[in-house]
Short mmCIF file of C-alpha atoms in Angstrom, two decimals:
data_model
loop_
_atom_site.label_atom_id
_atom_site.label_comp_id
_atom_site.label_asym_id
_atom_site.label_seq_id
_atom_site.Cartn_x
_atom_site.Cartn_y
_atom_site.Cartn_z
CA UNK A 193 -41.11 -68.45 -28.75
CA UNK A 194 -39.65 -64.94 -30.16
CA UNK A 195 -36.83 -63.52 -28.90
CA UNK A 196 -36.12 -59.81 -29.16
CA UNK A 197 -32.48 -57.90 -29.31
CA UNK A 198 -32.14 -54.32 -29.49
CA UNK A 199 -28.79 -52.63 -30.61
CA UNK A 200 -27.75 -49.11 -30.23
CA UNK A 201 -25.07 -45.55 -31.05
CA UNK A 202 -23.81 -42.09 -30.60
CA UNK A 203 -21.82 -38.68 -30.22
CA UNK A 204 -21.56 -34.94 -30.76
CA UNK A 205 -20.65 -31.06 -30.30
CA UNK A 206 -17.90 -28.49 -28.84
CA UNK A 207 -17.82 -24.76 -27.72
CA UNK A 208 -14.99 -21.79 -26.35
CA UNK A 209 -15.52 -18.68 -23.98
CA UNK A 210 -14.95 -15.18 -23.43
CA UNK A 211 -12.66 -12.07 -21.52
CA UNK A 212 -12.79 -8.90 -19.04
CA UNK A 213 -11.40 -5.71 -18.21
CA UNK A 214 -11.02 -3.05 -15.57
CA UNK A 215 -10.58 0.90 -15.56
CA UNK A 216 -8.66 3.16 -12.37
CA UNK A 217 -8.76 6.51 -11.83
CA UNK A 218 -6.59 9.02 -9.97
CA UNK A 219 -7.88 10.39 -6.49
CA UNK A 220 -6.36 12.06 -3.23
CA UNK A 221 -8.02 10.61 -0.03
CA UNK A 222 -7.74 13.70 2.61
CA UNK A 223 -8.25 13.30 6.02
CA UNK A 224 -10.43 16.28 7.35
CA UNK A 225 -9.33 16.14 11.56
CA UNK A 226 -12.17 19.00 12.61
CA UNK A 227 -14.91 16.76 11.01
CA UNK A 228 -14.65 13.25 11.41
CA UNK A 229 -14.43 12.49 7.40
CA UNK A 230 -12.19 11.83 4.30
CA UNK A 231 -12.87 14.24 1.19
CA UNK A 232 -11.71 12.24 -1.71
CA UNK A 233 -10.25 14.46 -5.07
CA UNK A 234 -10.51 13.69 -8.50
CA UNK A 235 -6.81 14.25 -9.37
CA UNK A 236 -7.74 14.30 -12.84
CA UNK A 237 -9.80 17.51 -13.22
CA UNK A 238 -9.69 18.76 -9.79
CA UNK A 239 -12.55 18.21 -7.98
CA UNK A 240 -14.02 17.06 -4.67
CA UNK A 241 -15.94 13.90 -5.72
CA UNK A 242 -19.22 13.10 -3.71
CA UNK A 243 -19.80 12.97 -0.07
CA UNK A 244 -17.17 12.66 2.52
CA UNK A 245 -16.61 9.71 3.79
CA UNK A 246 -17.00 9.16 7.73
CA UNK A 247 -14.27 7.87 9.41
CA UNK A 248 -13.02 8.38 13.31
CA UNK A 249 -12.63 10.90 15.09
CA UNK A 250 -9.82 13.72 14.40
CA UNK A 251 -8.42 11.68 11.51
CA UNK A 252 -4.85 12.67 10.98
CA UNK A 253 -2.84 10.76 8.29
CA UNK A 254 -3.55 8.62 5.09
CA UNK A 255 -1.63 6.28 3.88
CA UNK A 256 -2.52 3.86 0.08
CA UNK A 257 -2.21 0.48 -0.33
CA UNK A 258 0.56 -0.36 -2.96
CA UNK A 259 -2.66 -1.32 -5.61
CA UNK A 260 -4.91 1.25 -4.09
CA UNK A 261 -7.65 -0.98 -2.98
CA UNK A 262 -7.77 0.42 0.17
CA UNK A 263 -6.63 3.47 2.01
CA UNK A 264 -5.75 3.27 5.94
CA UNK A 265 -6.66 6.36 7.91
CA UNK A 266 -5.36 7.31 11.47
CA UNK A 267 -8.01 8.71 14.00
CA UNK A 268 -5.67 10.48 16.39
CA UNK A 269 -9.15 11.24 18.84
CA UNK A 270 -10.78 7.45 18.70
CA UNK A 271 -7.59 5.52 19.00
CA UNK A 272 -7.79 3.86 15.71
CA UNK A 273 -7.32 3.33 11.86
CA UNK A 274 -10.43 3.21 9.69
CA UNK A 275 -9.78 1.11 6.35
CA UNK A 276 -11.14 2.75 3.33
CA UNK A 277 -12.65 0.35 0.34
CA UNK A 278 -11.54 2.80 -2.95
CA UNK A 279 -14.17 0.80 -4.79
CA UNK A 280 -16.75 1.85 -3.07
CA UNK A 281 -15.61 4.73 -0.33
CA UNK A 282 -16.81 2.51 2.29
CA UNK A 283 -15.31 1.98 5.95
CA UNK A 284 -14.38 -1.84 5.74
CA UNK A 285 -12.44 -1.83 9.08
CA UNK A 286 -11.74 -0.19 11.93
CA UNK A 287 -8.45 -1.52 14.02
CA UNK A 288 -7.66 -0.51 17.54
CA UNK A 289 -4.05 0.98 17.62
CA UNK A 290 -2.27 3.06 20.37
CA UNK A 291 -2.62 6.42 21.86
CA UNK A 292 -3.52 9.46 19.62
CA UNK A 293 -2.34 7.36 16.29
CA UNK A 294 -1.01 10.28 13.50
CA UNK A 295 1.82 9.18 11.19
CA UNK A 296 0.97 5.76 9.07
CA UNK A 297 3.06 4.00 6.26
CA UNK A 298 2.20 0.52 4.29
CA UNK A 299 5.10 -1.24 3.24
CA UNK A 300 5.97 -1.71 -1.08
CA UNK A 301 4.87 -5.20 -0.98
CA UNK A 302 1.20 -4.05 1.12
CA UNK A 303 2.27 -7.06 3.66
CA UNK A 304 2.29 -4.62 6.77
CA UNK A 305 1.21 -0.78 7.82
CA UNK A 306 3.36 0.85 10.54
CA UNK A 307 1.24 3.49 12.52
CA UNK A 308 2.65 5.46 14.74
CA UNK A 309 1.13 6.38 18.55
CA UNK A 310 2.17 9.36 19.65
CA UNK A 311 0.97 9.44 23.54
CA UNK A 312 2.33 5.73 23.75
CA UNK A 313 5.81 6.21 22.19
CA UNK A 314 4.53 2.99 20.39
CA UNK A 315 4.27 2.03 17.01
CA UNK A 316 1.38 -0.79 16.08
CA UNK A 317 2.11 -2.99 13.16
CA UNK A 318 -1.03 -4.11 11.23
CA UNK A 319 -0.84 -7.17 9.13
CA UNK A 320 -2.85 -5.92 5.85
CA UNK A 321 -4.39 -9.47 5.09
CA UNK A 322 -6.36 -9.50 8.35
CA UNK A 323 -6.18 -5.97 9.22
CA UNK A 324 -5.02 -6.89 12.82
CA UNK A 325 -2.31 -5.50 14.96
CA UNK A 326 0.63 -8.26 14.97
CA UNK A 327 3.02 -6.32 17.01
CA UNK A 328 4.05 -3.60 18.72
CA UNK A 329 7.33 -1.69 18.80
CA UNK A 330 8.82 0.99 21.61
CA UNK A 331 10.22 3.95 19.85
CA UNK A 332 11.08 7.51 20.82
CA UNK A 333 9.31 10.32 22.88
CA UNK A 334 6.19 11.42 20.98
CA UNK A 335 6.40 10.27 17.63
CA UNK A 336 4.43 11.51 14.86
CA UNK A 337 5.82 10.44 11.29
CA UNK A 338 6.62 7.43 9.50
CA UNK A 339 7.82 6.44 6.16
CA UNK A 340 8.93 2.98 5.12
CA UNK A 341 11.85 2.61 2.60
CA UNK A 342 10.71 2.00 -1.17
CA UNK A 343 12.80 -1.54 -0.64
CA UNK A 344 10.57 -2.26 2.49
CA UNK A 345 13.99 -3.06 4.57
CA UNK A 346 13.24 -0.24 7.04
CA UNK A 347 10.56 2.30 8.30
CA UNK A 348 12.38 5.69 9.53
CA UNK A 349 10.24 7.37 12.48
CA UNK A 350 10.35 10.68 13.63
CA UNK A 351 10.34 11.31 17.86
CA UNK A 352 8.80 15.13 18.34
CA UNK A 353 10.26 15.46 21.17
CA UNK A 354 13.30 13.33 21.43
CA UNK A 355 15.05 15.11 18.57
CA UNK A 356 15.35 11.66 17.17
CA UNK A 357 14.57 9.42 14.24
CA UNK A 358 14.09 5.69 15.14
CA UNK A 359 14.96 3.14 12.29
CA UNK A 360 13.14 0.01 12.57
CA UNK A 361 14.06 -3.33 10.62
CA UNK A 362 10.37 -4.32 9.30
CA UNK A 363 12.03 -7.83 8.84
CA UNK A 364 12.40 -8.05 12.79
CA UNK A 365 9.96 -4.91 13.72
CA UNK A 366 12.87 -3.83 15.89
CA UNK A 367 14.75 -0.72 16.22
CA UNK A 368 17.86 -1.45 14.75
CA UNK A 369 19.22 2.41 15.48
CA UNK A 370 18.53 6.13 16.88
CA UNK A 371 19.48 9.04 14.73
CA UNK A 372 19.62 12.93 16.09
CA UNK A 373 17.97 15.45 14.02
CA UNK A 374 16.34 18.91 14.72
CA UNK A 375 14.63 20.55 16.92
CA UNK A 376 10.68 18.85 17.49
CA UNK A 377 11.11 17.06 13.97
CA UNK A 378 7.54 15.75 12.42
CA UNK A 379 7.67 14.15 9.47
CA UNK A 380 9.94 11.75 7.02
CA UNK A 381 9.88 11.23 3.44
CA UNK A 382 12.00 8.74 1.71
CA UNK A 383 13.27 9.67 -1.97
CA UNK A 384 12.29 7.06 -4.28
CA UNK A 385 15.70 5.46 -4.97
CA UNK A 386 15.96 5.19 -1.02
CA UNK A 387 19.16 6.66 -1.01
CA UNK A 388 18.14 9.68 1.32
CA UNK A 389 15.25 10.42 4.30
CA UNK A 390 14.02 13.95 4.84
CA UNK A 391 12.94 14.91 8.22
CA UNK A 392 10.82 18.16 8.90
CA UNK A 393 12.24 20.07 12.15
CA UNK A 394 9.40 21.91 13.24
CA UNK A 395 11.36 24.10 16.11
CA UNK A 396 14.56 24.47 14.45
CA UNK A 397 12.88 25.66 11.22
CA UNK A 398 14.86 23.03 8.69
CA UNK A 399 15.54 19.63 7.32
CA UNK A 400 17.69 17.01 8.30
CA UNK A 401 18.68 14.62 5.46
CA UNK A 402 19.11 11.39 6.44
CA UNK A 403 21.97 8.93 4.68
CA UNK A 404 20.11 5.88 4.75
CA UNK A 405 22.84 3.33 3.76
CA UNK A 406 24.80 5.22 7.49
CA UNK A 407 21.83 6.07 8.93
CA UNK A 408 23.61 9.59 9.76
CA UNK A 409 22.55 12.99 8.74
CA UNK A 410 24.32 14.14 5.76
CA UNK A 411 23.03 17.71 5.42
CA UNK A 412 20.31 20.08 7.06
CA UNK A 413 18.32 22.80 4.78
CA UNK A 414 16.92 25.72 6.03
CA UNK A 415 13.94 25.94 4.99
CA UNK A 416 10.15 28.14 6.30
CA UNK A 417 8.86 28.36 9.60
CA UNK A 418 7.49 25.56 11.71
CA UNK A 419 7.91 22.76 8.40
CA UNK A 420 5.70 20.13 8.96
CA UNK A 421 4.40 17.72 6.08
CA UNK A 422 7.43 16.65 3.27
CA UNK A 423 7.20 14.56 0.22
CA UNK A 424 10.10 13.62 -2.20
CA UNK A 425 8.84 13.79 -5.98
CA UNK A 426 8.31 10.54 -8.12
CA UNK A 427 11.23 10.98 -9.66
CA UNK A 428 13.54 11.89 -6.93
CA UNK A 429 14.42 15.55 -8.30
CA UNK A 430 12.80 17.75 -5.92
CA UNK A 431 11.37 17.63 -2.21
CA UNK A 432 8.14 19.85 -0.88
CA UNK A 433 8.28 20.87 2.86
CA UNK A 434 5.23 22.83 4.09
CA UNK A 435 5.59 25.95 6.19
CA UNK A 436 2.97 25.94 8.63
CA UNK A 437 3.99 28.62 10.18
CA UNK A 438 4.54 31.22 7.16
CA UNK A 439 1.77 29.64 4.84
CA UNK A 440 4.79 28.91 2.62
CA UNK A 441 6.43 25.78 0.33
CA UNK A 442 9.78 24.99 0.31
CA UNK A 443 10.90 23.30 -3.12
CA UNK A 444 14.03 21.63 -2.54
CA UNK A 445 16.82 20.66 -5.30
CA UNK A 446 17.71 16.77 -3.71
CA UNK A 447 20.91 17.00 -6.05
CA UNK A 448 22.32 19.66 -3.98
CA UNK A 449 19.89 19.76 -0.66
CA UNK A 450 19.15 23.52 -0.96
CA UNK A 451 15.94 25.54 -1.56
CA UNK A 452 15.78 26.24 -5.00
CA UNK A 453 12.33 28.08 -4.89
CA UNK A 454 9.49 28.95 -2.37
CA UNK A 455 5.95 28.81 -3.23
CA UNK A 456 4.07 31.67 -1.23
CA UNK A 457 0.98 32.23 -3.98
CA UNK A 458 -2.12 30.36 -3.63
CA UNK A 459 -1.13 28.55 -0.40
CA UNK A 460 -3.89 28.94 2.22
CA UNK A 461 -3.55 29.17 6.04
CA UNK A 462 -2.00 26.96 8.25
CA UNK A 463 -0.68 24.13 5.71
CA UNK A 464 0.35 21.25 7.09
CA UNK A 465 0.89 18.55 4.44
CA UNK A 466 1.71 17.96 1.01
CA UNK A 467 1.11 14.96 -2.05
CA UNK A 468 2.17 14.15 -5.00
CA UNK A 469 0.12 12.78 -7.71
CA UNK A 470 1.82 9.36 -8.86
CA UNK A 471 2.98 10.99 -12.41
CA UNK A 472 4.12 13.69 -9.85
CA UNK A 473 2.54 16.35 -12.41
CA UNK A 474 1.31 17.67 -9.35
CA UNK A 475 1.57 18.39 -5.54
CA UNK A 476 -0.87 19.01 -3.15
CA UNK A 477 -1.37 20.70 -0.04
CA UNK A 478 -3.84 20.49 2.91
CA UNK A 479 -4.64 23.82 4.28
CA UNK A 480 -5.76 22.75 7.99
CA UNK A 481 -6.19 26.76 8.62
CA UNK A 482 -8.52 27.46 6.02
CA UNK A 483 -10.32 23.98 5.16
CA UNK A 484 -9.14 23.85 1.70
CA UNK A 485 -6.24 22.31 -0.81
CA UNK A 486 -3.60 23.99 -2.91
CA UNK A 487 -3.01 22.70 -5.90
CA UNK A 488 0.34 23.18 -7.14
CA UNK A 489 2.22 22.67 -11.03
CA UNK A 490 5.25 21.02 -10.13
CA UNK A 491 6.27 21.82 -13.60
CA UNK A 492 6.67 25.68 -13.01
CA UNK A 493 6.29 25.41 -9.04
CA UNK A 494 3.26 27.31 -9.34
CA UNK A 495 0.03 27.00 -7.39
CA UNK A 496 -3.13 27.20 -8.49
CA UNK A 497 -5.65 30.26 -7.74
CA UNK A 498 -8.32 27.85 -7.31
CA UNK A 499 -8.17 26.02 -3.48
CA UNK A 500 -10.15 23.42 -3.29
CA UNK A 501 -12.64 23.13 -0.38
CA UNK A 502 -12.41 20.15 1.34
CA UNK A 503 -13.82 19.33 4.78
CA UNK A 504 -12.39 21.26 8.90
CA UNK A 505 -9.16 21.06 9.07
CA UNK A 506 -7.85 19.23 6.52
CA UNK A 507 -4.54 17.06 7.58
CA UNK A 508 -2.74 14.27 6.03
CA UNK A 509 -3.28 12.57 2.33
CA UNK A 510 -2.79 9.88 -0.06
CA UNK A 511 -3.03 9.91 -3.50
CA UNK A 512 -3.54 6.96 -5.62
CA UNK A 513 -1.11 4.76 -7.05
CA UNK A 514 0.46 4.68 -10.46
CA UNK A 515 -1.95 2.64 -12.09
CA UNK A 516 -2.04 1.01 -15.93
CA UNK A 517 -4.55 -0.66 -17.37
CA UNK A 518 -3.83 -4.78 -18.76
CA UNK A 519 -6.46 -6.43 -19.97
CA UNK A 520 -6.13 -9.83 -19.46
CA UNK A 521 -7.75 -12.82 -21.46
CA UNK A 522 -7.57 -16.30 -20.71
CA UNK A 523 -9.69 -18.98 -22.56
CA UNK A 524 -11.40 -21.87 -20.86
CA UNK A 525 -11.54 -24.28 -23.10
CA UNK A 526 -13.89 -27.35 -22.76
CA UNK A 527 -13.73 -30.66 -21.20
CA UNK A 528 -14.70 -32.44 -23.17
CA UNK A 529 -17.89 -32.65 -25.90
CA UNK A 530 -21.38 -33.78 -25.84
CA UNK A 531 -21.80 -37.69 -25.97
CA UNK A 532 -24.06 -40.43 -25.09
CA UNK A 533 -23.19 -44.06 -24.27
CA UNK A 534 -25.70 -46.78 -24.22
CA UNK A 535 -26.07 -50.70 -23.70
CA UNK A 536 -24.57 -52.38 -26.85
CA UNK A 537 -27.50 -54.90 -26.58
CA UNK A 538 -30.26 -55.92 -24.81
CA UNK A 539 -32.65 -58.64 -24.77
CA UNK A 540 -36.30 -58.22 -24.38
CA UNK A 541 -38.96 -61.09 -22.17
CA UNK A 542 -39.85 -64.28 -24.73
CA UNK A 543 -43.58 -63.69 -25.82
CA UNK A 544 -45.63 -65.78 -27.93
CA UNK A 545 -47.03 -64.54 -31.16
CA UNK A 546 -49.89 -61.81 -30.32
CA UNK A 547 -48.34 -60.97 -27.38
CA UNK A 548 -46.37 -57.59 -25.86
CA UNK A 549 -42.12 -58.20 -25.69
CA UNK A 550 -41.01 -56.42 -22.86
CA UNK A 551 -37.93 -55.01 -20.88
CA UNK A 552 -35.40 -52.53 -20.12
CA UNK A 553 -32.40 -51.70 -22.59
CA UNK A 554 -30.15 -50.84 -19.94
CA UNK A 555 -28.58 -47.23 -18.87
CA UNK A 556 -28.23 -44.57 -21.42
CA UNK A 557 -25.75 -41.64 -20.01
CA UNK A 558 -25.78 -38.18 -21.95
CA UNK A 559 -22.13 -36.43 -20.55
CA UNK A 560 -21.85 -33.09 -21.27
CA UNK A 561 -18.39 -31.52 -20.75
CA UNK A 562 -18.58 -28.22 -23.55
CA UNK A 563 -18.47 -25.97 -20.60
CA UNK A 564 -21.02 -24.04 -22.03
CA UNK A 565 -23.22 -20.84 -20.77
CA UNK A 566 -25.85 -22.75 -21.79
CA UNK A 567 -25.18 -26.02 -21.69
CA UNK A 568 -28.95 -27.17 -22.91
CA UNK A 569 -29.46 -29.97 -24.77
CA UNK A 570 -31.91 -32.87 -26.70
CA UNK A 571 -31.13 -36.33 -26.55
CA UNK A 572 -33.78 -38.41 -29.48
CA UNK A 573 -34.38 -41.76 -30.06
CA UNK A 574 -35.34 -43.69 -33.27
CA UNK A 575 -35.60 -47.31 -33.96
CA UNK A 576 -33.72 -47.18 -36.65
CA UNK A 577 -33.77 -51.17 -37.97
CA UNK A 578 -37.18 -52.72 -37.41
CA UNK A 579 -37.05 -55.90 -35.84
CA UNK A 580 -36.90 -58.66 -38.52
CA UNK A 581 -36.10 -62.80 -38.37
CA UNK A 582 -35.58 -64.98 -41.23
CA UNK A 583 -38.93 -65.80 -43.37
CA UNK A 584 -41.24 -63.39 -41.08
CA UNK A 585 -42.55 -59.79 -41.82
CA UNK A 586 -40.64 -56.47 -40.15
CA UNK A 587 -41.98 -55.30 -37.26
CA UNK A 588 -41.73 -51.23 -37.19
CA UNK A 589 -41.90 -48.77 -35.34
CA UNK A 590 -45.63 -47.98 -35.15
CA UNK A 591 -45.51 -51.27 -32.60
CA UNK A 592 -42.72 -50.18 -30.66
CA UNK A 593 -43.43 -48.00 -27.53
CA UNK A 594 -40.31 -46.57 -25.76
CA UNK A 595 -40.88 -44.97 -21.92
CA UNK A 596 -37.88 -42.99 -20.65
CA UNK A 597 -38.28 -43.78 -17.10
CA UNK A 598 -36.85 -41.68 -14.26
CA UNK A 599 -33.47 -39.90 -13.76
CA UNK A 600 -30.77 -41.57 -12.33
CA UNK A 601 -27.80 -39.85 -10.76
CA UNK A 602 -27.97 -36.44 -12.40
CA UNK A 603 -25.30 -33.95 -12.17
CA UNK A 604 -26.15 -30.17 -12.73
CA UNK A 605 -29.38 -30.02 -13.91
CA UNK A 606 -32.32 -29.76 -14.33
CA UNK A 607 -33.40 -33.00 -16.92
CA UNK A 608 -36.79 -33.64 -18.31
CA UNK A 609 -37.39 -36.83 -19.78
CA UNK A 610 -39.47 -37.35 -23.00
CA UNK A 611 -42.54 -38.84 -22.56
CA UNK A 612 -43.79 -42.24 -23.26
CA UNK A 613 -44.83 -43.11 -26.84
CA UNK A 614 -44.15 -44.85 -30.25
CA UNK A 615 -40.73 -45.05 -32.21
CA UNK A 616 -42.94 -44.48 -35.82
CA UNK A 617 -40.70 -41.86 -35.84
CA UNK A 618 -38.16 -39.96 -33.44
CA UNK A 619 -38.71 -38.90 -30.47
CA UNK A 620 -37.51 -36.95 -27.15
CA UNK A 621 -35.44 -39.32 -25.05
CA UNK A 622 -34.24 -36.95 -22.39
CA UNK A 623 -33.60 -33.38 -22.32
CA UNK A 624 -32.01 -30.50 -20.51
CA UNK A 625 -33.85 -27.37 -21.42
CA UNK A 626 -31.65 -24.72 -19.25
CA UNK A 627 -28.59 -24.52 -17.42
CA UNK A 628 -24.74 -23.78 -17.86
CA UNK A 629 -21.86 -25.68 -17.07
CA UNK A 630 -20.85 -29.54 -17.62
CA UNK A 631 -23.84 -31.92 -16.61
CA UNK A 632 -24.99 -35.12 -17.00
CA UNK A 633 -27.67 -37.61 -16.43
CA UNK A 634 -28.44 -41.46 -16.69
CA UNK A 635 -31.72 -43.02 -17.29
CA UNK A 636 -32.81 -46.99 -18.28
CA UNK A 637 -35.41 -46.47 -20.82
CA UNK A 638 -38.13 -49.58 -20.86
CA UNK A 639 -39.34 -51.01 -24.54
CA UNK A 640 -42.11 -52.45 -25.30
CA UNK A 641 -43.13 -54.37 -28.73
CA UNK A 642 -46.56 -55.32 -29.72
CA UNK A 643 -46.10 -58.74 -31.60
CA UNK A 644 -48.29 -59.05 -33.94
CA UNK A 645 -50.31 -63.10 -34.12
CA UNK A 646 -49.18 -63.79 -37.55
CA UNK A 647 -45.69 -63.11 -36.49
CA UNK A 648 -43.09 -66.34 -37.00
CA UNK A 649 -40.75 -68.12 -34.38
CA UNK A 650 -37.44 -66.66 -34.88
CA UNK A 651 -34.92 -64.86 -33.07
CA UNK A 652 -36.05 -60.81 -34.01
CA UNK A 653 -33.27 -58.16 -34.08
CA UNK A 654 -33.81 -54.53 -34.34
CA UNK A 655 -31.65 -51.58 -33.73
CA UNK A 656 -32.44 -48.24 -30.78
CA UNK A 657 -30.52 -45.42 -31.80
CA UNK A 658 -30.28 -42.60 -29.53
CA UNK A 659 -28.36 -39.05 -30.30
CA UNK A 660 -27.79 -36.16 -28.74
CA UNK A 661 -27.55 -32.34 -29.80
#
C-alpha cells in the first residue's frame, strides 16, 4: 500500500486609520410670543437665518444649554417648554410645566433647567438628560425670572408681586431664603463672578443689587421706566436693563452700581429684553412693540440703525455659547494582522497503485484582525513539495485536485471559497472579496491524488502550502 502525508504554512499584513472635526457658529434663538415661533440670528453678520421655528404657544423666555445643543423655550399660553435641536432647528421635546411658564435658567453643568410658573407660584425642575420634570418647588407670588448662579449653588427668582426674590439651593431644590426688593420686580441676572444679582423693579422704576454671599441687597439704581429684561456683560463690567416703558437702555457701571450711560437711539417700541453675544461684543434687544431687534456696540454703547425684523412680539433670548473649535484625533490601531493556521499534517486513505488517495487535511482558519475599511482578502494554495518516497517517481501537482469545501463558523463576512481544481499551480483557497472590519472564517479543504499504476510502495510525503494576502 501507499501512504500519503501532507504538510503545511503561513502569515501576513497590517494597517492604521483616520480623524474628524466639527465647526459652531454664533446665533440668538428669540422667542416671538404673538406668533407661536423662534426667529434664530446669525450673530455673526446680523441676520435672521431661515424660517422660524414653531414652538408653543406665546413663547416667552429662552434659555441655552451650557454646549448649545439645545435651547429650552417657555410657552407661557400652552403650559410648556419646547426643546430646540441647534443642529437642526427642530422641536425635539415638548415638557409639561406649570401655569403660564415665563422665566427659564439651565444650570453651568446642563444637569437641570429651573422654569418658573407664574400662575402656580411654582417652579418645575427639568432633568436635561430625560427632559422630564423631577421636582417641583413653592416660591413667591407670581414669579417671572430666574437666573442660576455661574457656580450652579443657587438659582435667584424674582416674585412680581411679592416684592421678593426667592433663593433656592439647586443641591436640595429648596428655598433656602426670601429677599425684599422693589416694587413688581421681573427679572435677575447674575454677574459672571457670582458675586452680585441684579433684579429689574418694574413699579419702582430701579434695580436692586443683590449680595449673593448675604443674600441682602447692597444697593438699588435708578434706572428707566418700567425695567424689565437685565443681563450682566461677559466680563462683569457693565449691566443692560431695558426700559419698557421709555423705549430706553440703561448701561450700568457694576464697579460702582450707577448708570453710566442710556441708550435711547435705535431702540424700538416696547423693549422688553436684552443678550449678550458670548464675546459680549454685542447686546441685543427684543422689541416686543415693534416686532424687531436692536442691535447694540457694547464697545461705544451705540445701537445700530438697522432693527432687525424678527417675528410678533418678540420676548426673551439666548444666544449661543462661547464656543472653540478642537479637533480631536485618536488612532485605532489594529488587532492584530492577517494570518492563517492550518493542520501541521494530515494523512490521506491507503490506495493501491492506479488508484485515487483521498481525505481531508483538516481546518484551515484565515483571522483577520487589521481593522481595516476594507478588510478584503485572498487566501491561495500551492502544493509546494510533490509527493515523493524513496526509489519512486514525484507525483506533482497536475494529479493533485484540492476542493475547498464549505464555510465553517464565519465571522463578518461574506467568504467565497475557490473552486475545486488542480494544484499544477496556485490557486484560490478562500476569499473575502468585500467588507470592513476584523473577520474570519474556517474551512476543511478535501485532497485528492491520482496515483499513478507504475507508482512504488512507499510511504509518499508532500507539502500544502496555503497563504494569505
Amino acid at each position: 500500500m501507499v501512504g500519503f502525508i501532507a504538510l503545511a504554512s503561513l502569515a501576513l499584513p497590517m494597517v492604521t486609520a483616520p480623524p474628524a472635526a466639527a465647526d459652531p457658529s454664533d446665533f440668538l434663538y428669540v422667542a416671538n410670543s404673538d406668533d407661536g415661533t423662534v426667529s434664530v440670528i446669525n450673530t455673526t453678520n446680523d441676520t435672521v437665518s431661515g424660517t422660524p421655528i414653531t414652538v408653543g404657544t406665546a413663547p416667552t423666555w429662552v434659555a441655552m444649554f451650557p454646549n448649545g445643543t439645545k435651547a429650552y423655550v417657555t410657552n407661557s399660553g400652552s403650559d410648556n417648554v419646547s426643546v430646540i435641536n441647534t443642529a437642526s432647528n427642530t422641536v425635539s421635546a415638548t415638557i409639561a410645566v406649570g401655569d403660564e411658564p415665563r422665566g427659564v435658567s439651565v444650570t453651568p453643568d446642563g444637569t437641570k433647567a429651573y422654569v418658573v410658573n407664574t400662575l402656580d407660584g411654582t417652579v418645575s425642575v427639568i432633568n436635561t438628560a430625560t427632559d422630564t420634570v423631577s421636582t417641583t418647588i413653592t416660591v413667591g407670588t407670581t414669579p417671572i425670572g430666574v437666573a442660576v448662579t455661574p457656580d450652579g449653588a443657587k438659582a435667584y427668582v424674582a416674585n412680581l408681586n411679592g416684592n421678593s426674590v426667592s433663593v433656592i439651593d439647586t443641591a436640595t431644590d429648596t428655598v433656602s431664603s426670601t429677599v425684599t426688593v422693589g416694587t413688581n420686580p421681573s427679572t435677575v441676572a447674575v454677574a459672571p463672578n457670582g458675586a452680585k444679582a441684579y433684579v429689574t423693579n418694574n413699579t419702582s422704576n430701579d434695580v436692586s443689587v443683590i449680595n449673593t454671599a448675604t443674600d441682602t441687597v447692597s444697593s438699588t439704581i435708578s434706572v428707566g421706566t418700567t425695567p424689565r429684561g437685565v443681563a450682566v456683560a461677559p466680563n462683569g463690567a457693565k449691566a443692560y436693563v431695558v426700559n419698557n416703558g421709555s423705549n430706553s437702555v440703561s448701561v450700568i457701571n457694576t464697579t460702582t452700581d450707577a448708570v453710566s450711560s442710556t441708550i435711547t437711539t435705535n431702540i424700538g417700541t416696547g423693549p422688553s429684553g436684552v443678550f449678550f453675544t458670548a464675546d459680549g461684543a454685542k447686546a441685543y434687544v427684543t422689541n416686543t412693540g415693534s416686532d424687531n431687534v436692536s442691535v447694540i456696540d457694547t464697545s461705544t454703547d451705540t445701537a445700530s440703525a438697522t432693527l432687525l425684523t424678527v417675528g410678533g412680539g418678540p420676548t426673551g433670548g439666548a444666544a449661543s455659547p462661547d464656543q472653540g473649535d478642537t479637533v480631536v484625533t485618536f488612532q485605532v490601531g489594529p488587532t492584530d494582522g492577517l494570518t492563517v493556521a492550518v493542520p501541521a499534517t494530515a494523512t490521506l486513505s491507503d490506495v493501491s497503485p492506479g488508484e485515487t488517495a483521498t481525505g481531508q487535511l483538516g481546518q484551515v482558519t484565515v483571522n483577520d484582525e487589521r481593522s481595516l475599511a476594507d478588510a478584503s482578502w485572498v487566501s491561495t494554495v500551492s502544493l509546494t513539495d510533490p509527493f515523493t518516497t524513496t526509489g519512486g517517481s514525484p507525483i506533482t501537482g497536475s494529479a493533485v485536485t484540492y476542493t475547498p469545501g464549505a464555510a465553517i463558523n464565519p465571522v463578518n463576512g461574506p467568504f467565497t471559497p475557490g473552486s475545486a481544481g488542480t494544484l499544477a499551480s496556485a490557486r484560490t483557497a478562500f476569499s473575502k472579496p468585500s467588507g470592513s472590519g476584523n473577520n474570519s472564517v474556517t474551512w476543511n479543504p478535501t485532497l485528492d491524488v491520482d496515483v499513478p499504476a507504475a507508482a512504488v510502495a512507499g510511504t509518499y510525503t508532500g507539502t500544502v502550502t496555503h497563504s494569505v494576502a
